[in-house]
PDB file of C-alpha atoms in Angstrom:
ATOM      1  CA  HIS A  19     136.436  74.643  30.104  1.00  0.00           C
ATOM      2  CA  THR A  20     136.263  76.835  27.588  1.00  0.00           C
ATOM      3  CA  PRO A  21     138.289  78.866  26.358  1.00  0.00           C
ATOM      4  CA  SER A  22     136.445  82.115  26.748  1.00  0.00           C
ATOM      5  CA  ALA A  23     136.109  80.349  30.469  1.00  0.00           C
ATOM      6  CA  VAL A  24     139.838  80.976  30.864  1.00  0.00           C
ATOM      7  CA  LEU A  25     139.960  84.329  29.582  1.00  0.00           C
ATOM      8  CA  LEU A  26     137.613  85.182  31.509  1.00  0.00           C
ATOM      9  CA  LEU A  27     139.387  83.814  34.780  1.00  0.00           C
ATOM     10  CA  MET A  28     142.882  85.007  33.643  1.00  0.00           C
ATOM     11  CA  PHE A  29     141.302  88.537  33.380  1.00  0.00           C
ATOM     12  CA  LEU A  30     139.443  88.146  37.727  1.00  0.00           C
ATOM     13  CA  GLN A  31     142.917  87.174  37.860  1.00  0.00           C
ATOM     14  CA  TRP A  32     144.560  90.474  36.799  1.00  0.00           C
ATOM     15  CA  VAL A  33     141.624  92.072  38.226  1.00  0.00           C
ATOM     16  CA  ARG A  34     142.166  89.579  41.567  1.00  0.00           C
ATOM     17  CA  ILE A  35     146.435  90.839  42.130  1.00  0.00           C
ATOM     18  CA  LEU A  36     145.823  93.939  41.713  1.00  0.00           C
ATOM     19  CA  PHE A  37     143.101  94.399  43.652  1.00  0.00           C
ATOM     20  CA  ASP A  38     145.136  92.227  46.445  1.00  0.00           C
ATOM     21  CA  PHE A  39     148.698  93.589  46.222  1.00  0.00           C
ATOM     22  CA  SER A  40     147.650  96.978  45.671  1.00  0.00           C
ATOM     23  CA  GLY A  41     145.409  97.667  48.275  1.00  0.00           C
ATOM     24  CA  TYR A  42     147.619  96.081  51.462  1.00  0.00           C
ATOM     25  CA  SER A  43     150.255  98.989  49.870  1.00  0.00           C
ATOM     26  CA  ASP A  44     147.257 101.292  50.157  1.00  0.00           C
ATOM     27  CA  ILE A  45     146.277 100.459  53.520  1.00  0.00           C
ATOM     28  CA  ALA A  46     150.596 100.089  54.709  1.00  0.00           C
ATOM     29  CA  ILE A  47     151.015 104.352  53.143  1.00  0.00           C
ATOM     30  CA  GLY A  48     148.050 104.944  54.793  1.00  0.00           C
ATOM     31  CA  LEU A  49     148.610 103.302  57.837  1.00  0.00           C
ATOM     32  CA  ALA A  50     152.187 105.030  57.809  1.00  0.00           C
ATOM     33  CA  LYS A  51     151.012 108.528  57.850  1.00  0.00           C
ATOM     34  CA  THR A  52     148.929 108.231  60.595  1.00  0.00           C
ATOM     35  CA  MET A  53     152.057 107.976  62.837  1.00  0.00           C
ATOM     36  CA  GLY A  54     153.583 110.800  60.748  1.00  0.00           C
ATOM     37  CA  LEU A  55     155.350 108.727  57.220  1.00  0.00           C
ATOM     38  CA  GLU A  56     155.248 109.017  54.900  1.00  0.00           C
ATOM     39  CA  LEU A  57     155.994 105.451  52.167  1.00  0.00           C
ATOM     40  CA  PRO A  58     156.674 105.943  48.374  1.00  0.00           C
ATOM     41  CA  PRO A  59     153.623 104.708  46.151  1.00  0.00           C
ATOM     42  CA  ASN A  60     154.078 101.526  45.673  1.00  0.00           C
ATOM     43  CA  PHE A  61     152.319 101.609  42.304  1.00  0.00           C
ATOM     44  CA  ARG A  62     152.419 102.623  39.234  1.00  0.00           C
ATOM     45  CA  PHE A  63     149.689 101.821  37.106  1.00  0.00           C
ATOM     46  CA  PRO A  64     150.826  99.152  36.343  1.00  0.00           C
ATOM     47  CA  TYR A  65     147.919  97.759  33.534  1.00  0.00           C
ATOM     48  CA  ILE A  66     148.941 100.278  31.282  1.00  0.00           C
ATOM     49  CA  ALA A  67     152.835  99.510  30.787  1.00  0.00           C
ATOM     50  CA  ARG A  68     153.510  99.702  26.856  1.00  0.00           C
ATOM     51  CA  ASN A  69     155.974  95.969  27.923  1.00  0.00           C
ATOM     52  CA  ILE A  70     157.049  93.789  30.268  1.00  0.00           C
ATOM     53  CA  ALA A  71     159.630  95.716  31.447  1.00  0.00           C
ATOM     54  CA  ASP A  72     157.820  99.134  32.233  1.00  0.00           C
ATOM     55  CA  PHE A  73     155.350  96.735  34.131  1.00  0.00           C
ATOM     56  CA  TRP A  74     157.633  95.496  36.647  1.00  0.00           C
ATOM     57  CA  GLN A  75     158.987  98.988  36.947  1.00  0.00           C
ATOM     58  CA  ARG A  76     155.441  99.638  37.956  1.00  0.00           C
ATOM     59  CA  TRP A  77     154.208  96.627  39.840  1.00  0.00           C
ATOM     60  CA  HIS A  78     154.971  95.991  43.235  1.00  0.00           C
ATOM     61  CA  MET A  79     158.094  98.898  42.685  1.00  0.00           C
ATOM     62  CA  SER A  80     159.241  98.043  46.834  1.00  0.00           C
ATOM     63  CA  LEU A  81     160.049  94.311  45.598  1.00  0.00           C
ATOM     64  CA  SER A  82     161.162  95.521  41.964  1.00  0.00           C
ATOM     65  CA  SER A  83     163.705  97.766  43.061  1.00  0.00           C
ATOM     66  CA  TRP A  84     164.630  94.937  46.176  1.00  0.00           C
ATOM     67  CA  ILE A  85     165.337  92.198  43.433  1.00  0.00           C
ATOM     68  CA  ARG A  86     167.169  94.760  41.124  1.00  0.00           C
ATOM     69  CA  ASP A  87     169.259  96.171  43.585  1.00  0.00           C
ATOM     70  CA  TYR A  88     170.517  92.667  45.814  1.00  0.00           C
ATOM     71  CA  ILE A  89     169.685  89.786  43.268  1.00  0.00           C
ATOM     72  CA  TYR A  90     170.079  91.434  39.262  1.00  0.00           C
ATOM     73  CA  ILE A  91     172.476  93.761  39.991  1.00  0.00           C
ATOM     74  CA  PRO A  92     174.648  91.482  41.831  1.00  0.00           C
ATOM     75  CA  LEU A  93     174.766  88.604  39.899  1.00  0.00           C
ATOM     76  CA  GLY A  94     175.993  91.616  37.088  1.00  0.00           C
ATOM     77  CA  GLY A  95     173.003  92.668  35.088  1.00  0.00           C
ATOM     78  CA  SER A  96     173.552  93.334  31.855  1.00  0.00           C
ATOM     79  CA  ARG A  97     177.423  93.167  31.585  1.00  0.00           C
ATOM     80  CA  HIS A  98     179.124  90.754  30.307  1.00  0.00           C
ATOM     81  CA  GLY A  99     176.941  90.336  27.142  1.00  0.00           C
ATOM     82  CA  PRO A 100     173.630  89.831  26.232  1.00  0.00           C
ATOM     83  CA  GLY A 101     173.967  86.179  27.300  1.00  0.00           C
ATOM     84  CA  ARG A 102     174.906  86.752  30.502  1.00  0.00           C
ATOM     85  CA  LYS A 103     171.602  89.437  30.935  1.00  0.00           C
ATOM     86  CA  PHE A 104     169.326  86.452  29.679  1.00  0.00           C
ATOM     87  CA  LEU A 105     170.491  84.419  32.379  1.00  0.00           C
ATOM     88  CA  ASN A 106     170.778  87.086  35.059  1.00  0.00           C
ATOM     89  CA  LEU A 107     166.836  87.350  34.058  1.00  0.00           C
ATOM     90  CA  LEU A 108     165.818  84.555  34.343  1.00  0.00           C
ATOM     91  CA  LEU A 109     167.364  83.754  37.728  1.00  0.00           C
ATOM     92  CA  THR A 110     166.339  86.671  39.236  1.00  0.00           C
ATOM     93  CA  MET A 111     163.095  85.926  38.588  1.00  0.00           C
ATOM     94  CA  PHE A 112     163.477  82.643  39.424  1.00  0.00           C
ATOM     95  CA  ILE A 113     164.175  84.361  42.903  1.00  0.00           C
ATOM     96  CA  CYS A 114     161.503  86.251  43.174  1.00  0.00           C
ATOM     97  CA  GLY A 115     158.767  83.871  41.870  1.00  0.00           C
ATOM     98  CA  LEU A 116     160.358  81.317  45.017  1.00  0.00           C
ATOM     99  CA  TRP A 117     160.003  84.097  47.085  1.00  0.00           C
ATOM    100  CA  HIS A 118     156.185  84.145  46.986  1.00  0.00           C
ATOM    101  CA  GLY A 119     156.387  80.439  47.771  1.00  0.00           C
ATOM    102  CA  ALA A 120     158.612  77.154  48.034  1.00  0.00           C
ATOM    103  CA  ASP A 121     156.331  75.461  44.828  1.00  0.00           C
ATOM    104  CA  TRP A 122     156.813  74.634  41.160  1.00  0.00           C
ATOM    105  CA  HIS A 123     154.656  77.304  39.866  1.00  0.00           C
ATOM    106  CA  PHE A 124     156.858  80.041  41.325  1.00  0.00           C
ATOM    107  CA  GLY A 125     159.310  78.692  40.163  1.00  0.00           C
ATOM    108  CA  VAL A 126     157.925  78.038  36.418  1.00  0.00           C
ATOM    109  CA  TRP A 127     156.189  82.661  37.074  1.00  0.00           C
ATOM    110  CA  GLY A 128     159.394  83.089  37.844  1.00  0.00           C
ATOM    111  CA  VAL A 129     160.946  81.660  35.132  1.00  0.00           C
ATOM    112  CA  TYR A 130     157.772  83.270  32.763  1.00  0.00           C
ATOM    113  CA  GLN A 131     158.760  86.533  33.714  1.00  0.00           C
ATOM    114  CA  GLY A 132     162.470  86.633  33.199  1.00  0.00           C
ATOM    115  CA  LEU A 133     161.368  84.867  29.296  1.00  0.00           C
ATOM    116  CA  GLY A 134     159.250  87.999  29.033  1.00  0.00           C
ATOM    117  CA  LEU A 135     162.280  90.567  30.218  1.00  0.00           C
ATOM    118  CA  ALA A 136     164.851  88.553  28.207  1.00  0.00           C
ATOM    119  CA  ILE A 137     163.092  88.205  24.787  1.00  0.00           C
ATOM    120  CA  HIS A 138     162.232  91.995  25.804  1.00  0.00           C
ATOM    121  CA  SER A 139     165.419  92.935  25.259  1.00  0.00           C
ATOM    122  CA  VAL A 140     166.733  91.957  22.330  1.00  0.00           C
ATOM    123  CA  TRP A 141     163.599  93.088  20.881  1.00  0.00           C
ATOM    124  CA  GLU A 142     164.071  96.633  22.081  1.00  0.00           C
ATOM    125  CA  LYS A 143     166.947  96.354  20.304  1.00  0.00           C
ATOM    126  CA  ILE A 144     166.112  95.502  16.976  1.00  0.00           C
ATOM    127  CA  HIS A 145     163.153  97.672  17.116  1.00  0.00           C
ATOM    128  CA  LYS A 146     164.944 100.605  18.175  1.00  0.00           C
ATOM    129  CA  ASN A 147     162.422 102.964  17.423  1.00  0.00           C
ATOM    130  CA  PRO A 148     158.743 101.757  17.589  1.00  0.00           C
ATOM    131  CA  SER A 149     156.197 103.599  16.194  1.00  0.00           C
ATOM    132  CA  PRO A 150     153.909 105.936  18.650  1.00  0.00           C
ATOM    133  CA  GLY A 151     150.923 106.147  17.012  1.00  0.00           C
ATOM    134  CA  SER A 152     148.012 104.925  18.948  1.00  0.00           C
ATOM    135  CA  VAL A 153     147.472 101.866  17.551  1.00  0.00           C
ATOM    136  CA  GLY A 154     151.013 100.594  17.754  1.00  0.00           C
ATOM    137  CA  LEU A 155     150.293 102.081  21.720  1.00  0.00           C
ATOM    138  CA  TRP A 156     147.735 100.417  21.844  1.00  0.00           C
ATOM    139  CA  ALA A 157     148.598  96.728  21.212  1.00  0.00           C
ATOM    140  CA  ARG A 158     151.269  97.440  22.741  1.00  0.00           C
ATOM    141  CA  ILE A 159     149.823  97.319  26.377  1.00  0.00           C
ATOM    142  CA  GLY A 160     147.163  95.006  25.378  1.00  0.00           C
ATOM    143  CA  PHE A 161     149.869  92.459  24.643  1.00  0.00           C
ATOM    144  CA  THR A 162     152.130  93.546  27.785  1.00  0.00           C
ATOM    145  CA  ASN A 163     148.218  92.649  29.775  1.00  0.00           C
ATOM    146  CA  LEU A 164     148.153  89.252  28.005  1.00  0.00           C
ATOM    147  CA  PHE A 165     151.576  87.987  28.602  1.00  0.00           C
ATOM    148  CA  THR A 166     150.854  89.545  32.802  1.00  0.00           C
ATOM    149  CA  ALA A 167     147.801  87.383  32.318  1.00  0.00           C
ATOM    150  CA  TYR A 168     148.263  84.330  31.569  1.00  0.00           C
ATOM    151  CA  GLY A 169     151.510  85.364  34.189  1.00  0.00           C
ATOM    152  CA  TRP A 170     148.876  85.068  36.568  1.00  0.00           C
ATOM    153  CA  LEU A 171     147.465  81.944  35.564  1.00  0.00           C
ATOM    154  CA  ILE A 172     150.991  80.179  36.121  1.00  0.00           C
ATOM    155  CA  PHE A 173     151.162  82.012  39.822  1.00  0.00           C
ATOM    156  CA  PHE A 174     148.098  80.734  40.812  1.00  0.00           C
ATOM    157  CA  TYR A 175     147.483  77.757  40.069  1.00  0.00           C
ATOM    158  CA  PRO A 176     149.224  74.162  39.862  1.00  0.00           C
ATOM    159  CA  LEU A 177     151.223  73.404  36.538  1.00  0.00           C
ATOM    160  CA  GLN A 178     148.471  70.645  36.099  1.00  0.00           C
ATOM    161  CA  ASN A 179     145.489  73.251  36.015  1.00  0.00           C
ATOM    162  CA  VAL A 180     148.019  75.540  34.277  1.00  0.00           C
ATOM    163  CA  PHE A 181     148.154  73.078  31.375  1.00  0.00           C
ATOM    164  CA  GLU A 182     144.765  71.919  31.138  1.00  0.00           C
ATOM    165  CA  TYR A 183     144.227  76.192  29.885  1.00  0.00           C
ATOM    166  CA  THR A 184     146.486  76.713  28.121  1.00  0.00           C
ATOM    167  CA  LYS A 185     144.913  73.652  26.106  1.00  0.00           C
ATOM    168  CA  THR A 186     141.952  74.483  26.231  1.00  0.00           C
ATOM    169  CA  LEU A 187     143.293  78.443  24.741  1.00  0.00           C
ATOM    170  CA  PHE A 188     145.006  76.747  21.841  1.00  0.00           C
ATOM    171  CA  PHE A 189     142.193  74.177  21.598  1.00  0.00           C
ATOM    172  CA  LEU A 190     144.567  71.335  21.626  1.00  0.00           C
TER     173      LEU A 190
END
């Protein structure tokens, strides 16, 4: 593998999963309309998210809200201090990962997402008002997409493959 090949794979998985999940949701919404039911949208342009928290508010919104309401909040949410919030985010997203399948890479993907959300939460407290400039906005969107694209490697592939891809990306 070469770093450019791994980046291409990340990009292709990034597109694939959006088309898969969003497409299935659009089919369900369309079928419901034929029966006179109005379902809410399930994806709201997640790849223009400015950060990982924004991504999860836009991505698979029915699953995200269910996980928030039935796992994160009952665990205590952000109550009980930042340490407990950090743990609750990790546990919640770990469970979300296992919901996708009973394999380690799904659990690791969940922990990866939980760490991203926890680190973003701390970052947001430190940097309360990020610069509104377009360069800063595009940089945040780009970083969020790199973060999620790498996450899709974890989501789709066994951990041994992810280790190899990571070594390739960082020339190790």
